[in-house]
mmCIF file of C-alpha atoms in Angstrom:
data_model
loop_
_atom_site.group_PDB
_atom_site.id
_atom_site.type_symbol
_atom_site.label_atom_id
_atom_site.label_comp_id
_atom_site.label_asym_id
_atom_site.label_seq_id
_atom_site.Cartn_x
_atom_site.Cartn_y
_atom_site.Cartn_z
ATOM 1 C CA MET I 29 0.000 0.000 0.000
ATOM 2 C CA SER I 30 1.711 3.119 -1.201
ATOM 3 C CA ASN I 31 -0.753 5.687 0.070
ATOM 4 C CA LYS I 32 0.946 7.810 2.747
ATOM 5 C CA TYR I 33 -2.085 7.726 5.006
ATOM 6 C CA VAL I 34 -2.306 3.944 4.761
ATOM 7 C CA GLU I 35 1.411 3.676 5.583
ATOM 8 C CA MET I 36 0.657 5.556 8.796
ATOM 9 C CA GLY I 37 -1.530 2.621 9.878
ATOM 10 C CA MET I 38 -5.116 3.558 8.956
ATOM 11 C CA ARG I 39 -5.844 1.035 6.243
ATOM 12 C CA SER I 40 -9.598 1.553 6.503
ATOM 13 C CA PRO I 41 -12.039 3.933 8.171
ATOM 14 C CA VAL I 42 -12.967 3.132 11.761
ATOM 15 C CA ASN I 43 -16.575 3.692 10.802
ATOM 16 C CA LEU I 44 -18.458 4.889 7.780
ATOM 17 C CA THR I 45 -21.874 6.209 6.889
ATOM 18 C CA TRP I 46 -23.806 4.092 4.414
ATOM 19 C CA GLU I 47 -26.902 5.772 3.009
ATOM 20 C CA VAL I 48 -28.644 2.546 1.977
ATOM 21 C CA THR I 49 -31.555 4.227 0.221
ATOM 22 C CA GLN I 50 -32.801 7.625 -0.848
ATOM 23 C CA ALA I 51 -36.384 6.497 -0.259
ATOM 24 C CA CYS I 52 -38.189 8.009 2.712
ATOM 25 C CA ASN I 53 -41.765 8.288 3.905
ATOM 26 C CA LEU I 54 -41.078 11.785 5.281
ATOM 27 C CA ARG I 55 -39.977 15.085 3.743
ATOM 28 C CA CYS I 56 -38.093 16.753 6.595
ATOM 29 C CA THR I 57 -37.207 20.352 5.847
ATOM 30 C CA HIS I 58 -33.620 19.982 7.073
ATOM 31 C CA CYS I 59 -32.860 16.681 5.288
ATOM 32 C CA LEU I 60 -29.187 16.474 4.309
ATOM 33 C CA SER I 61 -29.961 14.510 1.139
ATOM 34 C CA SER I 62 -33.424 15.655 -0.030
ATOM 35 C CA SER I 63 -34.683 12.126 0.593
ATOM 36 C CA GLY I 64 -38.050 11.056 -0.737
ATOM 37 C CA GLU I 65 -38.113 8.873 -3.820
ATOM 38 C CA PRO I 66 -35.544 6.086 -4.290
ATOM 39 C CA SER I 67 -32.491 7.243 -6.211
ATOM 40 C CA LYS I 68 -31.679 5.712 -9.562
ATOM 41 C CA ASN I 69 -29.458 2.634 -9.625
ATOM 42 C CA GLU I 70 -29.402 1.927 -5.907
ATOM 43 C CA LEU I 71 -27.163 -0.996 -5.008
ATOM 44 C CA SER I 72 -28.884 -4.347 -5.433
ATOM 45 C CA THR I 73 -29.044 -6.858 -2.612
ATOM 46 C CA ALA I 74 -26.150 -8.807 -4.132
ATOM 47 C CA GLU I 75 -24.066 -5.635 -4.512
ATOM 48 C CA ALA I 76 -24.861 -4.546 -0.962
ATOM 49 C CA LEU I 77 -23.881 -7.919 0.471
ATOM 50 C CA ASP I 78 -20.660 -7.863 -1.529
ATOM 51 C CA LEU I 79 -19.887 -4.445 -0.069
ATOM 52 C CA VAL I 80 -20.382 -5.855 3.435
ATOM 53 C CA GLU I 81 -17.761 -8.496 2.579
ATOM 54 C CA GLN I 82 -15.384 -5.801 1.353
ATOM 55 C CA LEU I 83 -15.874 -3.705 4.491
ATOM 56 C CA HIS I 84 -15.258 -6.738 6.650
ATOM 57 C CA SER I 85 -12.061 -7.535 4.735
ATOM 58 C CA ALA I 86 -10.943 -3.915 5.091
ATOM 59 C CA GLY I 87 -11.421 -4.059 8.852
ATOM 60 C CA VAL I 88 -14.197 -1.480 9.222
ATOM 61 C CA PHE I 89 -15.382 -1.554 12.835
ATOM 62 C CA GLN I 90 -18.814 0.115 12.548
ATOM 63 C CA ILE I 91 -21.305 1.058 9.852
ATOM 64 C CA ASN I 92 -23.704 3.919 10.501
ATOM 65 C CA PHE I 93 -26.762 3.265 8.367
ATOM 66 C CA GLY I 94 -28.812 6.200 7.169
ATOM 67 C CA GLY I 95 -30.903 7.265 4.227
ATOM 68 C CA GLY I 96 -33.609 8.109 3.484
ATOM 69 C CA GLU I 97 -35.250 5.765 5.889
ATOM 70 C CA PRO I 98 -33.227 2.529 6.125
ATOM 71 C CA PHE I 99 -36.176 0.375 7.187
ATOM 72 C CA ILE I 100 -38.056 1.293 4.025
ATOM 73 C CA ARG I 101 -35.554 -0.792 2.042
ATOM 74 C CA PRO I 102 -36.997 -4.349 1.769
ATOM 75 C CA ASP I 103 -33.655 -6.139 2.184
ATOM 76 C CA PHE I 104 -32.265 -3.939 4.936
ATOM 77 C CA GLU I 105 -32.526 -6.585 7.641
ATOM 78 C CA GLU I 106 -30.652 -8.993 5.363
ATOM 79 C CA ILE I 107 -27.859 -6.426 5.018
ATOM 80 C CA LEU I 108 -27.817 -5.966 8.798
ATOM 81 C CA ALA I 109 -27.623 -9.710 9.353
ATOM 82 C CA ALA I 110 -24.632 -9.945 7.017
ATOM 83 C CA CYS I 111 -22.855 -7.211 8.992
ATOM 84 C CA HIS I 112 -23.561 -8.859 12.326
ATOM 85 C CA ALA I 113 -22.457 -12.278 11.067
ATOM 86 C CA ARG I 114 -19.057 -10.720 10.390
ATOM 87 C CA GLY I 115 -18.826 -8.924 13.705
ATOM 88 C CA ILE I 116 -19.403 -5.410 12.316
ATOM 89 C CA MET I 117 -21.106 -3.018 14.707
ATOM 90 C CA THR I 118 -24.092 -1.183 13.254
ATOM 91 C CA CYS I 119 -25.865 2.023 14.218
ATOM 92 C CA ILE I 120 -29.148 2.790 12.479
ATOM 93 C CA SER I 121 -30.530 6.303 12.075
ATOM 94 C CA THR I 122 -34.302 6.082 11.677
ATOM 95 C CA ASN I 123 -37.268 8.416 11.848
ATOM 96 C CA GLY I 124 -39.003 5.805 14.005
ATOM 97 C CA THR I 125 -42.262 5.672 12.077
ATOM 98 C CA LEU I 126 -41.674 2.106 10.836
ATOM 99 C CA ILE I 127 -40.574 0.689 14.184
ATOM 100 C CA THR I 128 -42.927 -2.092 15.332
ATOM 101 C CA PRO I 129 -42.823 -4.496 18.288
ATOM 102 C CA GLU I 130 -42.026 -7.328 15.866
ATOM 103 C CA LEU I 131 -39.118 -5.430 14.322
ATOM 104 C CA VAL I 132 -37.762 -4.511 17.743
ATOM 105 C CA ALA I 133 -37.908 -8.155 18.840
ATOM 106 C CA ARG I 134 -35.854 -9.182 15.814
ATOM 107 C CA LEU I 135 -33.297 -6.431 16.335
ATOM 108 C CA ALA I 136 -32.984 -7.074 20.062
ATOM 109 C CA SER I 137 -31.636 -10.550 19.417
ATOM 110 C CA ASN I 138 -28.301 -9.095 18.307
ATOM 111 C CA ARG I 139 -25.818 -7.281 20.533
ATOM 112 C CA LEU I 140 -24.107 -5.501 17.616
ATOM 113 C CA VAL I 141 -26.894 -3.058 16.789
ATOM 114 C CA ALA I 142 -27.615 0.422 18.143
ATOM 115 C CA ILE I 143 -30.407 2.761 17.061
ATOM 116 C CA GLN I 144 -30.884 6.495 17.074
ATOM 117 C CA VAL I 145 -34.382 7.867 16.537
ATOM 118 C CA SER I 146 -34.704 11.347 15.082
ATOM 119 C CA LEU I 147 -36.731 13.838 17.098
ATOM 120 C CA ASP I 148 -36.441 17.554 16.434
ATOM 121 C CA GLY I 149 -38.212 19.122 19.346
ATOM 122 C CA ALA I 150 -39.198 18.525 22.943
ATOM 123 C CA VAL I 151 -42.829 19.175 22.089
ATOM 124 C CA ARG I 152 -45.074 17.955 19.305
ATOM 125 C CA GLY I 153 -45.472 21.272 17.513
ATOM 126 C CA THR I 154 -41.768 22.002 17.166
ATOM 127 C CA CYS I 155 -40.887 18.543 15.895
ATOM 128 C CA ASP I 156 -43.810 18.123 13.525
ATOM 129 C CA ALA I 157 -43.181 21.523 11.939
ATOM 130 C CA VAL I 158 -39.887 20.111 10.629
ATOM 131 C CA ARG I 159 -40.655 16.426 10.181
ATOM 132 C CA GLY I 160 -44.392 16.264 9.459
ATOM 133 C CA LYS I 161 -47.679 15.826 11.322
ATOM 134 C CA GLY I 162 -47.772 12.898 13.694
ATOM 135 C CA VAL I 163 -44.045 12.173 13.576
ATOM 136 C CA PHE I 164 -43.369 13.280 17.164
ATOM 137 C CA ASP I 165 -45.846 10.772 18.573
ATOM 138 C CA ALA I 166 -44.594 7.992 16.289
ATOM 139 C CA ALA I 167 -40.976 8.641 17.272
ATOM 140 C CA ILE I 168 -41.786 8.668 20.997
ATOM 141 C CA LYS I 169 -43.628 5.371 20.573
ATOM 142 C CA ALA I 170 -40.579 3.901 18.822
ATOM 143 C CA VAL I 171 -38.213 5.097 21.550
ATOM 144 C CA LYS I 172 -40.407 3.541 24.221
ATOM 145 C CA LEU I 173 -40.408 0.200 22.382
ATOM 146 C CA LEU I 174 -36.621 0.277 22.097
ATOM 147 C CA ALA I 175 -35.910 1.570 25.598
ATOM 148 C CA VAL I 176 -37.182 -1.594 27.294
ATOM 149 C CA THR I 177 -34.717 -3.755 25.340
ATOM 150 C CA LYS I 178 -30.953 -4.042 25.575
ATOM 151 C CA ILE I 179 -30.543 -2.153 22.288
ATOM 152 C CA PRO I 180 -28.446 1.003 22.906
ATOM 153 C CA THR I 181 -30.903 3.725 21.949
ATOM 154 C CA SER I 182 -30.596 7.477 21.600
ATOM 155 C CA ILE I 183 -32.700 10.388 20.487
ATOM 156 C CA ASN I 184 -30.983 12.394 17.779
ATOM 157 C CA THR I 185 -31.918 16.002 17.233
ATOM 158 C CA VAL I 186 -30.621 18.432 14.641
ATOM 159 C CA LEU I 187 -30.025 21.821 16.215
ATOM 160 C CA THR I 188 -32.056 24.534 14.467
ATOM 161 C CA THR I 189 -33.171 28.005 15.383
ATOM 162 C CA HIS I 190 -36.646 26.637 16.238
ATOM 163 C CA ASN I 191 -35.563 23.956 18.705
ATOM 164 C CA ALA I 192 -32.401 25.504 20.196
ATOM 165 C CA SER I 193 -34.230 26.640 23.323
ATOM 166 C CA GLU I 194 -35.702 23.156 23.775
ATOM 167 C CA VAL I 195 -32.438 21.203 23.863
ATOM 168 C CA PRO I 196 -32.280 21.068 27.697
ATOM 169 C CA ALA I 197 -35.890 19.853 27.704
ATOM 170 C CA MET I 198 -34.990 17.255 25.082
ATOM 171 C CA HIS I 199 -32.234 16.067 27.387
ATOM 172 C CA ASP I 200 -34.792 15.722 30.168
ATOM 173 C CA LEU I 201 -37.155 13.902 27.801
ATOM 174 C CA ALA I 202 -34.487 11.430 26.744
ATOM 175 C CA THR I 203 -33.550 10.810 30.378
ATOM 176 C CA SER I 204 -37.180 10.214 31.322
ATOM 177 C CA LEU I 205 -37.479 7.636 28.541
ATOM 178 C CA GLY I 206 -34.300 5.866 29.595
ATOM 179 C CA VAL I 207 -32.242 6.717 26.515
ATOM 180 C CA SER I 208 -29.423 9.123 25.691
ATOM 181 C CA LEU I 209 -29.438 12.350 23.683
ATOM 182 C CA ARG I 210 -27.318 13.078 20.638
ATOM 183 C CA VAL I 211 -27.322 16.551 19.073
ATOM 184 C CA SER I 212 -26.292 16.900 15.442
ATOM 185 C CA ARG I 213 -25.324 19.987 13.559
ATOM 186 C CA PHE I 214 -27.558 21.432 10.848
ATOM 187 C CA ARG I 215 -25.609 21.745 7.631
ATOM 188 C CA PRO I 216 -26.719 23.416 4.388
ATOM 189 C CA SER I 217 -26.814 20.319 2.175
ATOM 190 C CA GLY I 218 -29.693 18.584 0.404
ATOM 191 C CA ARG I 219 -33.102 19.967 1.342
ATOM 192 C CA GLY I 220 -31.385 21.682 4.242
ATOM 193 C CA ALA I 221 -29.707 24.028 1.773
ATOM 194 C CA ASP I 222 -33.128 25.193 0.549
ATOM 195 C CA ASN I 223 -34.207 25.993 4.108
ATOM 196 C CA TRP I 224 -30.878 27.131 5.498
ATOM 197 C CA GLU I 225 -31.758 30.712 6.302
ATOM 198 C CA ALA I 226 -35.060 29.740 7.908
ATOM 199 C CA LEU I 227 -33.587 26.989 10.096
ATOM 200 C CA ARG I 228 -29.975 27.905 10.882
ATOM 201 C CA PRO I 229 -29.313 28.727 14.546
ATOM 202 C CA THR I 230 -28.257 32.287 15.303
ATOM 203 C CA PRO I 231 -24.743 33.012 16.602
ATOM 204 C CA THR I 232 -26.264 33.699 20.021
ATOM 205 C CA GLN I 233 -28.039 30.327 20.008
ATOM 206 C CA LEU I 234 -24.846 28.554 19.006
ATOM 207 C CA LEU I 235 -22.925 30.199 21.849
ATOM 208 C CA GLU I 236 -25.670 29.337 24.324
ATOM 209 C CA PHE I 237 -25.683 25.751 23.093
ATOM 210 C CA SER I 238 -21.916 25.558 23.419
ATOM 211 C CA ASP I 239 -22.145 26.789 27.002
ATOM 212 C CA TRP I 240 -24.875 24.273 27.853
ATOM 213 C CA LEU I 241 -22.993 21.477 26.105
ATOM 214 C CA GLY I 242 -19.919 22.176 28.211
ATOM 215 C CA LYS I 243 -21.994 21.406 31.310
ATOM 216 C CA SER I 244 -23.630 18.280 29.880
ATOM 217 C CA GLY I 245 -21.042 15.547 29.697
ATOM 218 C CA ASP I 246 -23.542 12.792 28.905
ATOM 219 C CA VAL I 247 -24.767 14.434 25.683
ATOM 220 C CA ARG I 248 -23.149 13.055 22.542
ATOM 221 C CA THR I 249 -22.389 15.062 19.406
ATOM 222 C CA GLY I 250 -20.038 12.856 17.378
ATOM 223 C CA ASP I 251 -17.800 15.327 15.572
ATOM 224 C CA SER I 252 -20.708 17.627 14.696
ATOM 225 C CA PHE I 253 -19.801 20.397 17.098
ATOM 226 C CA PHE I 254 -16.052 20.255 17.551
ATOM 227 C CA SER I 255 -15.937 23.827 16.239
ATOM 228 C CA LEU I 256 -18.186 24.849 19.138
ATOM 229 C CA THR I 257 -16.773 22.568 21.801
ATOM 230 C CA ALA I 258 -16.092 24.274 25.094
ATOM 231 C CA GLN I 259 -12.910 23.542 27.014
ATOM 232 C CA GLU I 260 -14.923 21.465 29.469
ATOM 233 C CA ARG I 261 -15.629 18.848 26.805
ATOM 234 C CA GLN I 262 -12.118 18.445 25.460
ATOM 235 C CA GLY I 263 -11.223 14.782 25.320
ATOM 236 C CA LEU I 264 -14.840 13.635 24.888
ATOM 237 C CA GLY I 265 -14.614 13.430 21.116
ATOM 238 C CA LEU I 266 -12.861 14.512 17.957
ATOM 239 C CA ASN I 267 -11.418 17.982 17.643
ATOM 240 C CA LEU I 268 -11.012 17.857 13.884
ATOM 241 C CA CYS I 269 -12.878 16.696 10.792
ATOM 242 C CA GLY I 270 -12.592 12.925 10.409
ATOM 243 C CA ALA I 271 -13.635 12.821 6.732
ATOM 244 C CA ALA I 272 -11.368 10.483 4.702
ATOM 245 C CA LYS I 273 -9.238 9.976 7.826
ATOM 246 C CA LEU I 274 -11.483 8.062 10.218
ATOM 247 C CA THR I 275 -14.682 7.914 8.231
ATOM 248 C CA CYS I 276 -16.278 8.263 4.803
ATOM 249 C CA CYS I 277 -19.665 7.940 3.119
ATOM 250 C CA VAL I 278 -21.225 5.456 0.698
ATOM 251 C CA SER I 279 -24.252 6.664 -1.254
ATOM 252 C CA PRO I 280 -27.311 4.540 -2.146
ATOM 253 C CA SER I 281 -25.891 4.014 -5.647
ATOM 254 C CA GLY I 282 -22.460 2.944 -4.407
ATOM 255 C CA HIS I 283 -20.500 6.151 -4.866
ATOM 256 C CA MET I 284 -18.019 7.119 -2.163
ATOM 257 C CA TYR I 285 -17.547 10.597 -0.678
ATOM 258 C CA PRO I 286 -15.588 12.151 2.213
ATOM 259 C CA CYS I 287 -18.742 12.538 4.311
ATOM 260 C CA ALA I 288 -22.526 12.479 4.063
ATOM 261 C CA PHE I 289 -22.689 16.266 3.711
ATOM 262 C CA LEU I 290 -20.478 16.374 0.627
ATOM 263 C CA GLN I 291 -22.305 14.005 -1.709
ATOM 264 C CA SER I 292 -21.725 15.839 -4.971
ATOM 265 C CA ASP I 293 -19.756 15.163 -8.143
ATOM 266 C CA HIS I 294 -17.044 17.558 -7.001
ATOM 267 C CA PHE I 295 -16.260 15.337 -4.004
ATOM 268 C CA GLU I 296 -16.826 11.891 -5.478
ATOM 269 C CA ALA I 297 -13.982 9.541 -4.540
ATOM 270 C CA GLY I 298 -15.027 6.594 -6.670
ATOM 271 C CA ASP I 299 -17.723 4.181 -7.812
ATOM 272 C CA LEU I 300 -17.956 0.805 -6.090
ATOM 273 C CA ARG I 301 -19.311 -0.717 -9.276
ATOM 274 C CA THR I 302 -16.021 -0.050 -11.055
ATOM 275 C CA SER I 303 -13.471 -0.112 -8.203
ATOM 276 C CA SER I 304 -13.162 -1.922 -4.904
ATOM 277 C CA PHE I 305 -13.717 -0.213 -1.582
ATOM 278 C CA GLN I 306 -10.061 -0.638 -0.637
ATOM 279 C CA GLU I 307 -8.826 0.787 -3.948
ATOM 280 C CA ILE I 308 -10.954 3.888 -3.525
ATOM 281 C CA TRP I 309 -10.016 4.370 0.137
ATOM 282 C CA ASP I 310 -6.321 3.987 -0.613
ATOM 283 C CA ASN I 311 -6.019 5.944 -3.854
ATOM 284 C CA ALA I 312 -8.810 8.504 -4.303
ATOM 285 C CA GLY I 313 -7.423 11.970 -4.955
ATOM 286 C CA ILE I 314 -10.230 13.712 -3.071
ATOM 287 C CA TYR I 315 -9.479 11.589 0.004
ATOM 288 C CA ALA I 316 -5.807 12.517 -0.214
ATOM 289 C CA SER I 317 -6.756 16.199 -0.304
ATOM 290 C CA PHE I 318 -8.833 15.848 2.877
ATOM 291 C CA ARG I 319 -6.055 13.924 4.621
ATOM 292 C CA ASN I 320 -3.668 16.775 3.861
ATOM 293 C CA LEU I 321 -6.187 19.522 4.578
ATOM 294 C CA ARG I 322 -4.939 22.234 6.917
ATOM 295 C CA ILE I 323 -6.915 25.442 7.396
ATOM 296 C CA HIS I 324 -4.039 27.925 7.352
ATOM 297 C CA SER I 325 -6.354 30.918 7.711
ATOM 298 C CA CYS I 326 -7.298 29.645 11.173
ATOM 299 C CA GLU I 327 -3.830 28.812 12.480
ATOM 300 C CA ASP I 328 -3.461 32.069 14.411
ATOM 301 C CA CYS I 329 -6.766 31.569 16.215
ATOM 302 C CA THR I 330 -6.538 30.835 19.952
ATOM 303 C CA ARG I 331 -8.954 27.915 19.447
ATOM 304 C CA TYR I 332 -7.101 26.309 16.550
ATOM 305 C CA ASP I 333 -5.938 23.347 18.636
ATOM 306 C CA GLN I 334 -9.546 22.765 19.662
ATOM 307 C CA CYS I 335 -11.268 22.759 16.267
ATOM 308 C CA HIS I 336 -8.574 22.897 13.539
ATOM 309 C CA GLY I 337 -10.729 25.097 11.332
ATOM 310 C CA GLY I 338 -14.070 23.420 11.950
ATOM 311 C CA CYS I 339 -16.275 21.656 9.426
ATOM 312 C CA PRO I 340 -15.097 21.738 5.784
ATOM 313 C CA ALA I 341 -18.607 20.834 4.593
ATOM 314 C CA VAL I 342 -20.087 23.997 6.087
ATOM 315 C CA ALA I 343 -17.198 26.039 4.678
ATOM 316 C CA TRP I 344 -17.860 24.550 1.246
ATOM 317 C CA HIS I 345 -21.615 25.064 1.235
ATOM 318 C CA LEU I 346 -21.416 28.636 2.540
ATOM 319 C CA LYS I 347 -18.130 29.840 1.046
ATOM 320 C CA ASN I 348 -17.440 27.380 -1.793
ATOM 321 C CA ASP I 349 -14.048 26.723 -0.237
ATOM 322 C CA ILE I 350 -13.112 23.834 2.079
ATOM 323 C CA ASN I 351 -9.957 25.740 2.993
ATOM 324 C CA GLY I 352 -11.793 28.798 4.216
ATOM 325 C CA GLY I 353 -12.564 27.857 7.795
ATOM 326 C CA ASP I 354 -15.912 27.123 9.392
ATOM 327 C CA PRO I 355 -18.172 30.210 9.200
ATOM 328 C CA GLU I 356 -19.987 29.098 12.360
ATOM 329 C CA CYS I 357 -17.063 28.406 14.668
ATOM 330 C CA LEU I 358 -17.140 29.705 18.214
ATOM 331 C CA GLU I 359 -14.797 32.629 17.551
ATOM 332 C CA ARG I 360 -16.752 33.761 14.496
ATOM 333 C CA CYS I 361 -19.994 33.617 16.499
ATOM 334 C CA VAL I 362 -18.454 35.931 19.091
ATOM 335 C CA THR I 363 -17.181 38.277 16.382
ATOM 336 C CA THR I 364 -20.528 38.343 14.573
ATOM 337 C CA ILE I 365 -22.415 39.183 17.748
ATOM 338 C CA ALA I 366 -19.947 41.976 18.591
ATOM 339 C CA ASP I 367 -20.204 43.389 15.069
ATOM 340 C CA ASN I 368 -23.990 43.335 15.253
ATOM 341 C CA GLN I 369 -23.956 45.121 18.593
ATOM 342 C CA ARG I 370 -21.624 47.814 17.247
ATOM 343 C CA SER I 371 -23.850 48.288 14.205
ATOM 344 C CA ALA I 372 -26.931 48.603 16.424
ATOM 345 C CA THR I 373 -25.346 51.345 18.532
ATOM 346 C CA ALA I 374 -23.616 53.205 15.680
#
């Protein structure tokens, strides 16, 4: 293996996101992929099972399944079973509306599965405004079914301007249901790009969330908020973008990308129908560029060692430049608020 990154020891991602289908029974306004109808040329069952074999051979530890709605795919449980038979951990992101007692009983028989149910508000009105009428109640029902099993279960919420004030209440809700809370960052991709200005949190809300997050050690964020991470949470997660280093994304049609928020032709690393997973991971030029990415414009910032320039996906979608630094980092939030206050008093 000649790739410099591979020579350093990382011959495969620790985990990856696999969007198994574009099909979804909801039309959430913040959806990262504009899910709805199935995409053209989605991987067949045989192709999906072959990919599981390739990921197992590569040494991938965990697959995070998303969509669309994974459970809408007829062969999804067969794909899960193949993963579990090979010892691959799986985490399923679902809207919860298709969760039934029978499905939960089947899933609970395996110790390698975890589930996160999307819920975007502590009250019905807030959540349903984003996800659709009746979704709040359906998601709560799903969480309750899962919470009484041994399946590790979490509520996942995407932070928006409409639910930012409800995050502490969502934490209380999750605790009362016996599950954990995970907060994800809203990024301007897919349908979320169309509703960015209406849904994006304000700088003040982001700072308030960062402050609350620093006091809430049991709340998980993945790497979503490393650009907002307070000093109190250092060591609880990544402090830099893991795209093409620790993780990557596979689309429903078998194309590979650095992450789920950069699924466009510009960032395509390869096609699994024409190249193997390992070949793409080792040799893709776009992956090499992310592995060598260093946000020089942020190096003089006092928080550089904490966020390393933030999220390249947000920088790309808002500034068309992955090298430009995260426009929503903690320091820029502070600067924006100060500028607005000066303008108001001028």
